[in-house]
Coordinates of C-alpha atoms and ligand atoms in Angstrom, one line a residue:
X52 CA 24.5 -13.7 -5.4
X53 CA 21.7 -14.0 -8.2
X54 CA 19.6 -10.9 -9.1
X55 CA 16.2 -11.5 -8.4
X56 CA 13.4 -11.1 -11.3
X57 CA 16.1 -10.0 -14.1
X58 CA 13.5 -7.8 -17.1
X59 CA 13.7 -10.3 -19.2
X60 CA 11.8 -12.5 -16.7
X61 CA 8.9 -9.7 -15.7
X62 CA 5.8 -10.6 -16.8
X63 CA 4.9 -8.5 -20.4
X64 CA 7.6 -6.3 -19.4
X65 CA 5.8 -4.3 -17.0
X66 CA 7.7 -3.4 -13.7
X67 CA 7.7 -1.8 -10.2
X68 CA 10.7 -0.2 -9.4
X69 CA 11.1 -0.2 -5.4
X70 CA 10.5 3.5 -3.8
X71 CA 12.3 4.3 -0.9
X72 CA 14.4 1.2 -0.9
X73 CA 18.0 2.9 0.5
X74 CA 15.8 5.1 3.4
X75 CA 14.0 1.6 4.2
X76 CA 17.1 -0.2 4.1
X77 CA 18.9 2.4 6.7
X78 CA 15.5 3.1 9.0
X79 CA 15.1 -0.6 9.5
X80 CA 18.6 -2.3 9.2
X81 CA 17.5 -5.4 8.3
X82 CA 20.0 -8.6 9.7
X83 CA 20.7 -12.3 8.7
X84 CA 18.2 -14.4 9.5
X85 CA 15.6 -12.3 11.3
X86 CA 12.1 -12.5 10.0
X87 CA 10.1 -10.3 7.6
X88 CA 6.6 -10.1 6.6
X89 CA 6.1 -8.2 2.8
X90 CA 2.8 -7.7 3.5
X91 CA 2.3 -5.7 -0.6
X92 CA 5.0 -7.9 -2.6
X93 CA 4.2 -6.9 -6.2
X94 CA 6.8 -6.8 -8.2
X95 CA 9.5 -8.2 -5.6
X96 CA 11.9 -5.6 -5.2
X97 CA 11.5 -4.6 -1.5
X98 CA 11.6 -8.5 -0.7
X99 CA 14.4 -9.0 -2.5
X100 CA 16.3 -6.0 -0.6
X101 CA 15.5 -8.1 2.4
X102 CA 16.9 -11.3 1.6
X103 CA 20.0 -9.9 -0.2
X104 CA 20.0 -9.1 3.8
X105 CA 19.5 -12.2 4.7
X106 CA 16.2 -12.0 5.9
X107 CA 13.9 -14.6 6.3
X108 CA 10.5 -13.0 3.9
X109 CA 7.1 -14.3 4.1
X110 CA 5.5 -12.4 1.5
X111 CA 1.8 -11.9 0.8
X112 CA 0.1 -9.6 -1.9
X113 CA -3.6 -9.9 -2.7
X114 CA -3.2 -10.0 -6.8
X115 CA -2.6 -13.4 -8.0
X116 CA -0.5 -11.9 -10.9
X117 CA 2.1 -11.6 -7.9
X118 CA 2.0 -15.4 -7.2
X119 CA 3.5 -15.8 -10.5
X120 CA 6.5 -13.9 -9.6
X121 CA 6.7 -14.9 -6.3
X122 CA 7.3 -17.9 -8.0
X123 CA 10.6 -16.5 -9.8
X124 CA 12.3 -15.3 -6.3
X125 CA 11.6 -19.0 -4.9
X126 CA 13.6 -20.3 -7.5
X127 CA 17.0 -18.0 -6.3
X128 CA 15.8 -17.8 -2.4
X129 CA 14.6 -21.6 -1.6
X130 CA 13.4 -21.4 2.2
X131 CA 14.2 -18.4 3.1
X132 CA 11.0 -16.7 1.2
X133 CA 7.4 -17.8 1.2
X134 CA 4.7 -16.6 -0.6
X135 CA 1.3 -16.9 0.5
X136 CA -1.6 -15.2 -1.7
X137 CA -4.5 -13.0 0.6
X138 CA -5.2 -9.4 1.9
X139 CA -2.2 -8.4 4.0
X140 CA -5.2 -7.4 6.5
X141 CA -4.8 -11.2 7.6
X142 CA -1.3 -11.4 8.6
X143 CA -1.3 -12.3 12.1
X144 CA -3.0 -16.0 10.8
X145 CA -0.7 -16.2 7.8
X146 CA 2.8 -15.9 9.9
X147 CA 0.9 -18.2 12.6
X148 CA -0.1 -20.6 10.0
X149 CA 3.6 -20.6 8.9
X150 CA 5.2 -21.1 12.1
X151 CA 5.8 -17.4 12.9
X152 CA 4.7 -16.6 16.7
X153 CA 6.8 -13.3 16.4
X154 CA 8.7 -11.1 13.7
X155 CA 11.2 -8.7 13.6
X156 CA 10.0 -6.4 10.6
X157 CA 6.4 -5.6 8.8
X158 CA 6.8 -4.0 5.4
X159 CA 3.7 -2.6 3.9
X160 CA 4.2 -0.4 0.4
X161 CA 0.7 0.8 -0.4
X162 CA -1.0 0.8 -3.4
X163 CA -0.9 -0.5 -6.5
X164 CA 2.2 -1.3 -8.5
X165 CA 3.3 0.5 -11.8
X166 CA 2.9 -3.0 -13.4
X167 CA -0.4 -3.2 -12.2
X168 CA -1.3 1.0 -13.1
X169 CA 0.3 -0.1 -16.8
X170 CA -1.7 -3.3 -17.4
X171 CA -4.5 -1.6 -19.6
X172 CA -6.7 -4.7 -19.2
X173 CA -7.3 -3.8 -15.2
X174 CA -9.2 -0.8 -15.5
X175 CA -6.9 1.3 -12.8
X176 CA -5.6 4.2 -15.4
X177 CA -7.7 6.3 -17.7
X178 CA -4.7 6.4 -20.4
X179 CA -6.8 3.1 -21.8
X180 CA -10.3 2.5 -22.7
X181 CA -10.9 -0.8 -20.6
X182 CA -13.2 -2.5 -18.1
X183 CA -14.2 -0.6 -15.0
X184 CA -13.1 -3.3 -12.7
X185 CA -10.1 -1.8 -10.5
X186 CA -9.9 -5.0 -8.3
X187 CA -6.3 -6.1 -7.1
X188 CA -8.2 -9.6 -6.5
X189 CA -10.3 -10.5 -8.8
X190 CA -12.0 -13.0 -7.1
X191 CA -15.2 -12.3 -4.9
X192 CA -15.6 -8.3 -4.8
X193 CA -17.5 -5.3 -6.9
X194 CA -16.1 -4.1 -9.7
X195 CA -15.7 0.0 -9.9
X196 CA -18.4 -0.4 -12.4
X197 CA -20.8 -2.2 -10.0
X198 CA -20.2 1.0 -7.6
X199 CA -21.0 3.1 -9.4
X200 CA -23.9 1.8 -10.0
X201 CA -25.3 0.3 -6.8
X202 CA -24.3 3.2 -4.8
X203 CA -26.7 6.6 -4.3
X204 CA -25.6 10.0 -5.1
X205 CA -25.1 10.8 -0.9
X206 CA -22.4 7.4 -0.7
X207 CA -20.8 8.0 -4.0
X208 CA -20.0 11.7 -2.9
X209 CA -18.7 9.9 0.5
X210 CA -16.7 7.7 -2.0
X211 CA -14.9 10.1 -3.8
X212 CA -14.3 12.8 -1.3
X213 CA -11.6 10.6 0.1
X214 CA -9.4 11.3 -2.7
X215 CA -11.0 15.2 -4.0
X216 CA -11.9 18.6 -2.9
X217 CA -14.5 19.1 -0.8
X218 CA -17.4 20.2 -3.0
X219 CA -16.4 18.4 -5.7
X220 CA -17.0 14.9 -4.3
X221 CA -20.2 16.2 -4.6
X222 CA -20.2 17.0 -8.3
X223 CA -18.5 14.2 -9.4
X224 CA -21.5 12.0 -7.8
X225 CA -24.1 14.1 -9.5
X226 CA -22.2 13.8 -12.8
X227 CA -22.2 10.0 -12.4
X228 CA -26.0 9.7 -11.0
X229 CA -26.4 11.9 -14.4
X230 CA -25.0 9.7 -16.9
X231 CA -25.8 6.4 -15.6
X232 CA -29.2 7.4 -15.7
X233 CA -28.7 7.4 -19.8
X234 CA -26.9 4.1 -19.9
X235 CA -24.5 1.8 -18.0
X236 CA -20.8 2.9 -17.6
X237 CA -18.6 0.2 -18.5
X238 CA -15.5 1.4 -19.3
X239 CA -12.6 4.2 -18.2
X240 CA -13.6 6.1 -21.5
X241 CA -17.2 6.1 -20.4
X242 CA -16.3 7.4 -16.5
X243 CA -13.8 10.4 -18.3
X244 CA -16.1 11.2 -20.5
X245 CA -19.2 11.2 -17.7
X246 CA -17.0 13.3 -14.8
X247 CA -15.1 15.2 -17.6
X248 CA -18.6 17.0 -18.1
X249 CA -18.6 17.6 -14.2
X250 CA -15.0 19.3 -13.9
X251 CA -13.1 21.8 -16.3
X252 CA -10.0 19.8 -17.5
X253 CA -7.7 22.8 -17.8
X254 CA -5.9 22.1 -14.5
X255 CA -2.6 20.4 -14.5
X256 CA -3.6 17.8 -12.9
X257 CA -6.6 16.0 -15.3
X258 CA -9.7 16.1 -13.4
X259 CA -10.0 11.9 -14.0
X260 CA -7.0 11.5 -11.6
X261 CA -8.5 11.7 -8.0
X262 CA -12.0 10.5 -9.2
X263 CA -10.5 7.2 -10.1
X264 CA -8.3 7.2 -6.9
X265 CA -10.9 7.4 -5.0
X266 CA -12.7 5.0 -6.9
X267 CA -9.6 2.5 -6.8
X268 CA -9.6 2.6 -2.9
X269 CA -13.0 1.8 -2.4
X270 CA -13.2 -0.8 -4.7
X271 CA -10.5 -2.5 -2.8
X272 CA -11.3 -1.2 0.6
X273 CA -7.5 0.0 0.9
X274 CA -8.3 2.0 4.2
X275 CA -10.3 -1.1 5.7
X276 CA -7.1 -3.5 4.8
X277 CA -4.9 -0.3 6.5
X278 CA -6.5 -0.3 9.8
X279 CA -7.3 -3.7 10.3
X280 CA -3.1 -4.4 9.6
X281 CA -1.6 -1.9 11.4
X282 CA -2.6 -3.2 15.1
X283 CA -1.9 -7.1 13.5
X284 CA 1.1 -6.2 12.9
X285 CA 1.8 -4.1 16.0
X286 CA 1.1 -7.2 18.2
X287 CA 3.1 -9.4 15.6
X288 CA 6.3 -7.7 16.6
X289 CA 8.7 -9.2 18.6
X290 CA 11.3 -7.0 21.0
X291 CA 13.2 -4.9 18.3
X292 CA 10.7 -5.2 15.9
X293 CA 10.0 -2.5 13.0
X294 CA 6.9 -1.5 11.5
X295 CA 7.7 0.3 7.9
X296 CA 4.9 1.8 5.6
X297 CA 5.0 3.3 2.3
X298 CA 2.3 5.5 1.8
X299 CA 1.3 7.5 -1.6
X300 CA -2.0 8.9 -0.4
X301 CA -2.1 11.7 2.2
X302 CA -5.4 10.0 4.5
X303 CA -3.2 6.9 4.5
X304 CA -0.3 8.1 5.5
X305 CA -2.8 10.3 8.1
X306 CA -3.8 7.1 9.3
X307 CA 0.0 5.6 10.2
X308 CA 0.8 8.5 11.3
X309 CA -1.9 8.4 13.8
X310 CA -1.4 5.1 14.5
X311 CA 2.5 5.2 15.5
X312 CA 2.2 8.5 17.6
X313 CA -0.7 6.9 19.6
X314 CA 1.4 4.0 19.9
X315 CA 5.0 5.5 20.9
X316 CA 5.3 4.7 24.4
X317 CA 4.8 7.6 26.7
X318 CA 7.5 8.6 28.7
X319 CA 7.7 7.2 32.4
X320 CA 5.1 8.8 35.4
X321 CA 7.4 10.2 36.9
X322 CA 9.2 12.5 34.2
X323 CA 5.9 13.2 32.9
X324 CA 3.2 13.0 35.0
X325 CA 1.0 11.2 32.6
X326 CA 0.3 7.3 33.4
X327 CA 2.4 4.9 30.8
X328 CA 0.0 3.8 28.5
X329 CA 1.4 0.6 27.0
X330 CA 3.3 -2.0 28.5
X331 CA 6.8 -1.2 27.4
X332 CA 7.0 -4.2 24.8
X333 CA 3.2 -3.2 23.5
X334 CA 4.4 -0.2 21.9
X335 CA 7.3 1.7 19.7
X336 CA 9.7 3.9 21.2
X337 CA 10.0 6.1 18.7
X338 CA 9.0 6.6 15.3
X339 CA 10.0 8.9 12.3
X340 CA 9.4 9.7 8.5
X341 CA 11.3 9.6 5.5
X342 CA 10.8 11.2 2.4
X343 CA 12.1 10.2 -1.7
X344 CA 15.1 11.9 -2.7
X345 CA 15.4 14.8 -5.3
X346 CA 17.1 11.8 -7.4
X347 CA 14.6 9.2 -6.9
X348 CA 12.2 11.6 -7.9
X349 CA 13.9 12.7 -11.0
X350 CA 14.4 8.7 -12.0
X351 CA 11.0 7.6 -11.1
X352 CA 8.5 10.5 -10.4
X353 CA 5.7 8.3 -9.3
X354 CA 8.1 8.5 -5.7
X355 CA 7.3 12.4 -5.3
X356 CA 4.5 11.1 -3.1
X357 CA 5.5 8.7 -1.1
X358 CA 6.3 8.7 2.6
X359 CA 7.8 6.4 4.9
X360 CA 6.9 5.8 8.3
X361 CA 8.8 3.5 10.6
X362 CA 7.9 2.7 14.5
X363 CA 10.6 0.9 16.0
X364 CA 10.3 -1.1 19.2
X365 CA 11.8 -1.9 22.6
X366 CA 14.9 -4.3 21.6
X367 CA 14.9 -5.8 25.2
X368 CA 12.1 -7.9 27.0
X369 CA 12.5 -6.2 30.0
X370 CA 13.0 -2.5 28.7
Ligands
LIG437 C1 3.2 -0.5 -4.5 S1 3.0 -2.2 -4.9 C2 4.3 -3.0 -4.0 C3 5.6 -3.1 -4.8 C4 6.7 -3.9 -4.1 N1 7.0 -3.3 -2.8 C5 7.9 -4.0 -5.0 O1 9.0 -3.6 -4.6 O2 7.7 -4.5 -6.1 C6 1.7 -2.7 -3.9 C7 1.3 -4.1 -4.0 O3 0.5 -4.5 -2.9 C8 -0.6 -5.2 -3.2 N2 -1.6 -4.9 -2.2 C9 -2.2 -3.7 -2.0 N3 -3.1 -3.8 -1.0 C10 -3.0 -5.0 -0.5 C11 -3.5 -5.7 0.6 N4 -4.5 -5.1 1.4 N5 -3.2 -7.0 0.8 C12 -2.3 -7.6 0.0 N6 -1.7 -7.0 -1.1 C13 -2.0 -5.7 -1.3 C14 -0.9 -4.8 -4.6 O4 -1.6 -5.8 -5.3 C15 0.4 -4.5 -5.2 O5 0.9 -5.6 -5.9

């Protein structure tokens, strides 16, 4: 068997190593020929865990950077993977499009790639001075920079206080409202240098990280994307089916997490006396969470955030 995207092959050397790979692997037990959607490809290596299974993958990712690696895999997998570029928010069309009526396993791994964070050119890290554009396509939307400016103080506290302290959403928009009154921000430097007046920076954490979190999901509407998917791909399940997401932020993973547990079928009437809410093959019958090992977080400490959450379904029609 060939090993998908070998280093020599990733684009400028940048990578992605796959977290959680071994708990997804286990949770969800992937099997020859059933039939995957990798809703957040980037770099490959969750999709190529599932065809090394034997898996079927239709892959989708919304940064045409991926489509050039997608490209790679075709070369080893033939058929058995598609790539189709788009938001994964759009899934149910994509696998119907393809063919795909029902599927046996969603895999969404939130976020942004280490590729992606390392490319200095996109404006997602403060370690460079570059653009404030943040977009994982850059086709069609607003830049960070244009947020920052088009939106008042009140939404660009709302903005940020997805991703900071309550009270300092606050500051940081006051901070921004302040210096972009002066001149335009165009770049990282200019954002650090406009919030680092707003926040002491002797914390361990430098005061830049949540601000441009924040900023990075809004820019891409990553909640949006999140809740349109999760029901898409809840009704895209066949019998069996898994629903797996990585999650490296905690409203995101508040937001799964939510979503399986309102979704986990209830238990019959008459055991407990509450009226089944879902048709048994509408909803999962049980669903759990998986952290990153001490290991994986000593190997790659971007992991110590992630969570997994799988919801597995009913495996027979009539339940
Ligand atoms: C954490 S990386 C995934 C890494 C991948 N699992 C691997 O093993 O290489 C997240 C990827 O999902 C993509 N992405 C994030 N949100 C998306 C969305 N709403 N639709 C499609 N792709 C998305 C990003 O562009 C990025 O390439």
């Amino acid at each position: 068997m060939r090993n998908s995207l070998p280093e020599e092959e990733v684009m400028d050397g940048r990578r992605h190593e796959p977290v959680l790979r071994g708990e997804l692997l286990e949770a969800t037990a992937p099997k020859e020929g059933e039939r995957w959607i990798d809703g957040t490809f980037g770099f490959g290596g969750h999709a190529t865990a599932l065809l090394e299974r034997g898996c079927l993958v239709l892959a989708m990712d919304r940064d045409p950077e991926a489509a050039q690696r997608a490209d790679l895999l075709r070369k080893d997998w033939g058929d058995r993977f598609r790539f189709i570029p788009g938001n994964f928010a759009a899934m149910a069309e994509v696998a119907g499009e393809a063919g795909w009526e029902s599927v046996d396993g969603v895999l969404l791994d939130l976020g942004i790639s280490s590729g992606q964070l390392d490319d200095p050119s996109r404006g997602f890290s403060f370690r460079w001075d570059a653009p404030l554009d943040m977009r994982m396509d850059p086709s069609g939307m607003r830049t960070a920079g244009d947020l920052l400016h088009e939106l008042d103080e009140a939404d660009l506290a709302r903005l940020f206080a997805v991703a900071t302290y309550p009270g300092e959403s606050r500051r940081l928009a006051r901070a921004v409202v302040r210096a972009r009154g002066a001149r335009r921000l165009q770049t990282t430097g200019d954002l650090v240098a406009a919030i680092g007046a707003a926040r002491p920076s002797r914390k361990r954490i430098h005061p830049a990280t949540r601000a441009f979190l924040a900023l990075r999901m809004a820019v891409n509407d990553e909640l949006g994307s999140l809740e349109r998917a999760l029901p898409a791909a809840l009704r895209l399940l066949g019998p069996g089916g898994r629903l797996a997401v990585i999650s490296f932020h905690s409203e995101e993973d508040r937001r799964v997490k939510q979503f399986l547990r309102e979704h986990v079928r209830r238990e019959p009437a008459a055991r407990s006396g509450v009226e089944e809410k879902h048709s048994p093959m509408e909803g999962f019958v049980r669903q759990a969470r998986f952290l990153p090992s001490k290991e994986e977080i000593v190997r790659n400490p971007r992991s110590r955030s992630a969570r997994l959450r799988v919801g597995w379904k009913e495996s027979r029609r009539d339940g």
